Amino acid sequence: MNFMKNRLLALSLGSMLTGAAFAQNAPFTAYDEKLPGTDLTFKMMPIPAGEFSFGSPAGEKGRGEDEGPQKKVKIAAFWMGAHEVTFDEYDIYADAEKDKTPVPDGMTRPSPPYIDLTLGMGKLGGFPANSMSQYGALMYCRWLYAKTGVFYRLPTEAEWEYACRAGSTTAYPFGNDASQLKDYAWFAANSGNKYHKVGTLRPNAWGLYDMLGNVAEWTLDQYDPAFLAQAADTDPWNKPTAKTPRTVKGGNYQDEAPRLRSASRLKSNTDWNRRDPQIPKSKWWNADAPFIGFRIVRPVKQPTKEEAEQFFADVIDKYLGSR
Amino acid sequence: MQEEQQGFHAGRRDFVKQSSMLAGGLLAMPVLSQANFFSGAGDVIKIALIGCGGRGTGAAVQALRTKQNVQLVAMADAFADRLNDSYNNIKDELGENASRLNVKEENKFIGFDAYQKAIALADVVILTTPPGFRPIHFEEAVKQGKHIFMEKPVATDPAGIKRVLDAAEIAKSKKLNVVVGLQRRYQASYRELFKRFNDGIIGDLLSINVWWNQGALWIRPRLPQYTEMEYQMRNWYYFNWLCGDHIVEQHIHNLDVGNWFMKDYPVTAYGMGGRAVRTGKDTGEIYDHHAVEYRYGNGVIMNSECRHWKDSASRVDEELTGTKGRIICDRGLIQDHKGKVLFQFDKKTENQPYQNEHDELFAAIAKGEYKFWDAERGAKTTLTAIIGRLATYSGEVIPFDKALNSGLNLQPATYAFDAKPPVMPDADGFYPYAKPGITKYFS
């Protein structure tokens, strides 16, 4: 039953991604997107379609039980943000005073948090946006779609891992030697217990920075420890059925090396917001999770307007405050 | 804890059955602990919620999640919409424990006088309105002999502090448990740091630095149907009679840590502040930054900063410097002056302090113990914050005792939606605000 259900859900995403209604004229190369009404740009890197082994082999050091069984899956082409979304970018959405072009009626913005969520680690000037709920990350995508007309969303867990591996089959994109990790990732051994400005270390083979470490990254998937056994062959996606838990990838600046492996799967936790003393809890923020952020993807095959709206209704409106 | 435990109290008759089992001896002990878990049976501890905003709703849910046999039986708010939202949110939040929400329609009270009726129905009251009302509500709850959880701050002006201090004395004589929501006192990391401080790990305390520097907060819009009083009640953060300014409403947490470790209250406050970026019609009269030097009786200085500046370097923390080392509270870290780590709190063992406040309070109440008398120190720490505001508003040195006895009172003469609040907008819709050198309090 579950198997069938997941296949169907995955198919529905697949049909959305391939059911393009308007021509895709953009050349499949890296590009900079400008946030309307600002001087800010963000870089998108082309991630070619392909096949990869999702998950980790049984013998991988530091492996979690939820990382298997490994499965060959096909992934359609997409662009992915070269960097984690920065607070400079996120604030154009979050702060009405900074957003110089109109947004559609009824589009809400994050409420300002009562407490400082950056813990003094830095906000503007290239630091990763952090502490937002998965809902807050998805709402940024919806806002960006409204602003640019381009359909951006969070990556699925499989897309994220495929892009992170960039063709590698080892524990880390650069091999199995964790001692090299410090050249690529901010983590427990080199972060000073702080996140850092995005893009200051080395990228992976596909030009993606900070995939590992710095802030961990939201994906589009419901977390299920048994997901790999059920994943569809093509563009697998564990479509959400509840507000929590969601799958998070990449590990963060507080984590030890094994949590940063390409296959490592992290489960979101309501404890990440336990010090929010209000009810209802903030839909937008996690009071105790400065280590969580996100990056965006753009599917090459763009959905129609109706499909995009249906997508946002399904992943956002049904699960307000997903975290 | 700052004070020693003052003793054992037999408590209300309703709860004494459990503690009398304790007197019955060891054999009764397992029965006692069983009895403290929610069973749905008798001996219900009845709770009233006074102030149904986001924090009040959160506090009510925390109280209802304690292990005791508790029920919310009454709610009060100035606004029906706020109360109804709160009721529905509590219901959603409780899930399978929804039977603990037992507020009949006739026990939902609306308006400025709603608190009196709700308090009368409860054993324990949760006071979580905007802080300007706290002295009135605390006085009434003490008068009616209730145990109390009240949020910080406990007043917005010295006259309110006096009322709270007077009522705190009566609460002590009646042995009513009072917890004030300065939750760092109930947080595992802070308690560990305080214990080590008392063991002498940093030697003698030389200076204190405290910060609450962050971005801007919520603003509620003025709707056309609002009277001026309703507008101020809705957008209460920006009016001193209701809020006390952010140095009082928010920074009090950090000032409280300074007073806690100092085991004293400052003698004077001296500082500066203003409205650098908070200039709108929708942000009332409060400042957006304060920097205050607090001086204690032994000469130690606590330097305090708080600000609401978006896109600026933020910091919310306390640092205590001693002869032998330094405590950095938010990191749970103690180090010597060469940077060597003397103690590092394991953040994985941190508790949820907002829940813990209620767990400890309701456990004491159920056992008939008298364990919490936070009102006096809550009032004196609130006054610490208030004299900081008086100092930044006037530019003068403000003595603690002089302020306490000043009778300074920001409250309106009449609480009614058609009454005039104590501060009114000018013809352009802007509110007058304090200006150093021009604003005077007492000479």
PDB file of C-alpha atoms in Angstrom, chain A residues 91 95 97-98 112-116 118-120 123-124 274-281, chain B residues 54-55 57-58 89 93 152 212 214 216-218 249-250 310-311 314 316 350-352 354:
ATOM      1  CA  ASP A  91      14.701  39.846   4.109  1.00  0.00           C
ATOM      2  CA  ASP A  95      10.666  42.931   5.521  1.00  0.00           C
ATOM      3  CA  GLU A  97      10.050  48.045   3.871  1.00  0.00           C
ATOM      4  CA  LYS A  98      12.726  46.389   1.742  1.00  0.00           C
ATOM      5  CA  PRO A 112       9.216  39.588  13.266  1.00  0.00           C
ATOM      6  CA  PRO A 113      10.502  37.203  15.966  1.00  0.00           C
ATOM      7  CA  TYR A 114      10.389  38.311  19.641  1.00  0.00           C
ATOM      8  CA  ILE A 115      13.889  37.002  20.198  1.00  0.00           C
ATOM      9  CA  ASP A 116      17.131  37.353  18.263  1.00  0.00           C
ATOM     10  CA  THR A 118      20.928  34.870  14.772  1.00  0.00           C
ATOM     11  CA  LEU A 119      22.408  34.651  18.290  1.00  0.00           C
ATOM     12  CA  GLY A 120      24.826  37.377  17.273  1.00  0.00           C
ATOM     13  CA  LYS A 123      22.733  38.490   9.546  1.00  0.00           C
ATOM     14  CA  LEU A 124      23.306  40.794   6.582  1.00  0.00           C
ATOM     15  CA  ARG A 274      10.677  24.535  22.253  1.00  0.00           C
ATOM     16  CA  ARG A 275      11.604  27.917  23.667  1.00  0.00           C
ATOM     17  CA  ASP A 276       8.841  29.674  21.739  1.00  0.00           C
ATOM     18  CA  PRO A 277       6.669  30.494  24.768  1.00  0.00           C
ATOM     19  CA  GLN A 278       3.635  31.565  22.752  1.00  0.00           C
ATOM     20  CA  ILE A 279       0.587  29.672  21.563  1.00  0.00           C
ATOM     21  CA  PRO A 280      -0.059  29.453  18.697  1.00  0.00           C
ATOM     22  CA  LYS A 281       3.626  28.851  18.009  1.00  0.00           C
TER      23      LYS A 281
ATOM     24  CA  GLY B  54      -0.054  34.560  22.690  1.00  0.00           C
ATOM     25  CA  ARG B  55       2.006  34.415  25.864  1.00  0.00           C
ATOM     26  CA  THR B  57      -2.247  31.083  25.909  1.00  0.00           C
ATOM     27  CA  GLY B  58       1.225  29.541  26.009  1.00  0.00           C
ATOM     28  CA  ASN B  89      -5.761  27.444  20.340  1.00  0.00           C
ATOM     29  CA  GLU B  93      -2.806  22.361  21.447  1.00  0.00           C
ATOM     30  CA  LYS B 152       7.305  39.752  33.794  1.00  0.00           C
ATOM     31  CA  TRP B 212      19.123  42.672  24.520  1.00  0.00           C
ATOM     32  CA  GLN B 214      17.808  42.835  18.319  1.00  0.00           C
ATOM     33  CA  ALA B 216      12.033  45.418  15.600  1.00  0.00           C
ATOM     34  CA  LEU B 217       8.872  43.759  16.951  1.00  0.00           C
ATOM     35  CA  TRP B 218       5.244  43.429  15.860  1.00  0.00           C
ATOM     36  CA  GLU B 249       9.185  44.573  28.856  1.00  0.00           C
ATOM     37  CA  GLN B 250      12.101  42.610  27.370  1.00  0.00           C
ATOM     38  CA  LYS B 310      16.840  45.888  12.522  1.00  0.00           C
ATOM     39  CA  ASP B 311      19.811  44.897  10.355  1.00  0.00           C
ATOM     40  CA  SER B 314      22.346  41.576  17.553  1.00  0.00           C
ATOM     41  CA  VAL B 316      21.124  38.888  23.775  1.00  0.00           C
ATOM     42  CA  GLU B 350      18.986  22.159  28.734  1.00  0.00           C
ATOM     43  CA  ASN B 351      15.410  22.129  29.995  1.00  0.00           C
ATOM     44  CA  GLN B 352      12.386  24.006  28.660  1.00  0.00           C
ATOM     45  CA  TYR B 354       8.796  28.019  30.403  1.00  0.00           C
TER      46      TYR B 354
END
